[in-house]
Short mmCIF file of C-alpha atoms in Angstrom, two decimals:
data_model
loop_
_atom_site.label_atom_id
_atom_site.label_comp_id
_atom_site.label_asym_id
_atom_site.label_seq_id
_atom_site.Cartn_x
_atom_site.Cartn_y
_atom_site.Cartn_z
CA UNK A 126 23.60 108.36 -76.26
CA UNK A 127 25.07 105.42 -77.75
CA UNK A 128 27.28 104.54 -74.75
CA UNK A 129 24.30 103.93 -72.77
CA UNK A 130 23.16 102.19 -75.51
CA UNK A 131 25.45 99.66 -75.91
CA UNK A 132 25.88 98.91 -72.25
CA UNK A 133 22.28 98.35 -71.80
CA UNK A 134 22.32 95.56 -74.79
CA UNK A 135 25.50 94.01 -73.22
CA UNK A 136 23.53 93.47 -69.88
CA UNK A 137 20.54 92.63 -71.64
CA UNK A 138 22.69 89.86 -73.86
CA UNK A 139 24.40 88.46 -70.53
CA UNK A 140 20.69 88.02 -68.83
CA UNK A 141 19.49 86.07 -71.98
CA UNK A 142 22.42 83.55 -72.42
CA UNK A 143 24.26 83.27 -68.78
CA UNK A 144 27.09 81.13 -68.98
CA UNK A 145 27.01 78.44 -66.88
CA UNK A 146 29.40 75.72 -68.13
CA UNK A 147 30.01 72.91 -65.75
CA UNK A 148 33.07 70.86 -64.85
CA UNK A 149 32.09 67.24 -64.34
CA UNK A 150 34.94 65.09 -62.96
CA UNK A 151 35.40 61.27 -63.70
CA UNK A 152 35.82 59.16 -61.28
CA UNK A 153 35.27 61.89 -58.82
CA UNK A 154 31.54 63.70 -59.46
CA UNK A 155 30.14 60.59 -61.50
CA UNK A 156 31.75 56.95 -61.69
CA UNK A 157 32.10 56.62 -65.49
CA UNK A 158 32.13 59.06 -68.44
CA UNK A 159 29.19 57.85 -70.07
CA UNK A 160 27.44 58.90 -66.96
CA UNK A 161 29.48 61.92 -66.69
CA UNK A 162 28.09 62.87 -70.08
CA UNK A 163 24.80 61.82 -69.29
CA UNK A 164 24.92 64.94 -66.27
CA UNK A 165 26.39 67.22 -69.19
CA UNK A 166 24.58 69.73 -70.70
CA UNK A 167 25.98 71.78 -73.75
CA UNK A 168 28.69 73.80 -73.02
CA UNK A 169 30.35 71.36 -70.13
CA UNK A 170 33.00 69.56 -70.24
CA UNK A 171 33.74 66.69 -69.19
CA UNK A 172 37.32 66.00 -66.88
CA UNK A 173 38.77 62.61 -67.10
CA UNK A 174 41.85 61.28 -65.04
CA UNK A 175 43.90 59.05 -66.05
CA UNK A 176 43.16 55.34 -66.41
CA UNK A 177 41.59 52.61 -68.62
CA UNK A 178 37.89 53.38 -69.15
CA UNK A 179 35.73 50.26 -70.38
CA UNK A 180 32.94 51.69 -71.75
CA UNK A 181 31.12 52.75 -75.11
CA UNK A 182 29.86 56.01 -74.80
CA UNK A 183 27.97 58.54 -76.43
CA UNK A 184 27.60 62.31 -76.69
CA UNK A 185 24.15 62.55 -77.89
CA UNK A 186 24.59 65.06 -79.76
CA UNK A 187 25.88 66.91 -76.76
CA UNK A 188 28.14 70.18 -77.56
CA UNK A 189 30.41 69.36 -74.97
CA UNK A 190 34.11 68.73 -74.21
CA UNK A 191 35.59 65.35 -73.26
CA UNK A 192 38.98 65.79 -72.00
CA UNK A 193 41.99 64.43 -70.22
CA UNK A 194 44.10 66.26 -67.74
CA UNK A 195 46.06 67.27 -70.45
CA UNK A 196 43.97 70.68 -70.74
CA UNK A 197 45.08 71.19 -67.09
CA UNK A 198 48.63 70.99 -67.40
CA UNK A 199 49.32 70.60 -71.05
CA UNK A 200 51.49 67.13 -70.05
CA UNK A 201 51.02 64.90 -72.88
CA UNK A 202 51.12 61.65 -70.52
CA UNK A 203 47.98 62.07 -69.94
CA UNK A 204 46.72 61.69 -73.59
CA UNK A 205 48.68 58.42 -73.19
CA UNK A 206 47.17 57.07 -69.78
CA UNK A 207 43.57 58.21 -70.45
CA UNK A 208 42.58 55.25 -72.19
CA UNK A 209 38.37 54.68 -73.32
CA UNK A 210 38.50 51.19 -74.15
CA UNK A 211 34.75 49.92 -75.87
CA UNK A 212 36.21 46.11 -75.91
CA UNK A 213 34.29 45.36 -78.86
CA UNK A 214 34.25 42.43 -80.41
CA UNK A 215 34.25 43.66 -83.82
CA UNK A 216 37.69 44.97 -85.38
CA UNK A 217 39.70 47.58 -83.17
CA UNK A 218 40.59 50.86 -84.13
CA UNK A 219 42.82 53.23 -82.40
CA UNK A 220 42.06 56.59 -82.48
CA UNK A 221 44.32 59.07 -80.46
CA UNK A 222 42.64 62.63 -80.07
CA UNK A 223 44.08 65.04 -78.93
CA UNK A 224 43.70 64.88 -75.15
CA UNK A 225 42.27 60.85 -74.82
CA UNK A 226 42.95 57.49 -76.37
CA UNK A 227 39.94 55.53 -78.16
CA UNK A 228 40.60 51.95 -78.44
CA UNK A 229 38.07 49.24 -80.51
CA UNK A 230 35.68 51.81 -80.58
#
């Protein structure tokens, strides 16, 4: 009796929270990340090749993941060459996460 149990709360828990996390691609589904994050919805993450972004952006408060092509192929050049750049006027900071470059922002 509790087999059936069980598998009837698994299918019930699957129908209740489906998982349907989205891979948004920048440049290729949306121009810029700030508008790729704008598409997001929690859960999503959020692709970035490599290049210099300039852009502020925000999350929102968005439970998502911004990430280089590192999580693709685990090749740390593209922590290096994924650059968001907020060319603010106030003073710089560089912050290197671990998959994408922030720079005066």
């Amino acid at each position: 009796m509790k087999v059936p149990a069980i598998i009837t709360t698994f299918f019930v828990a699957i129908a209740l929270f489906p998982v349907s996390a989205t891979i948004i691609n920048v440049p290729d589904d949306y121009p810029t990340i700030q508008e790729g994050i704008d598409a997001s919805a929690d859960g999503d993450t959020v692709l970035v090749a490599d290049g210099q972004y300039y852009e502020r952006i925000s999350f929102y408060g968005k439970g998502i993941l911004l990430t280089s092509e590192f999580i693709i192929d685990s090749d740390t050049l593209h922590i290096q060459n994924t650059i968001i750049d907020a060319d603010t006027s106030e003073i710089g900071v560089v912050d290197t996460g671990s998959v994408v470059c922030f720079v005066n922002g």
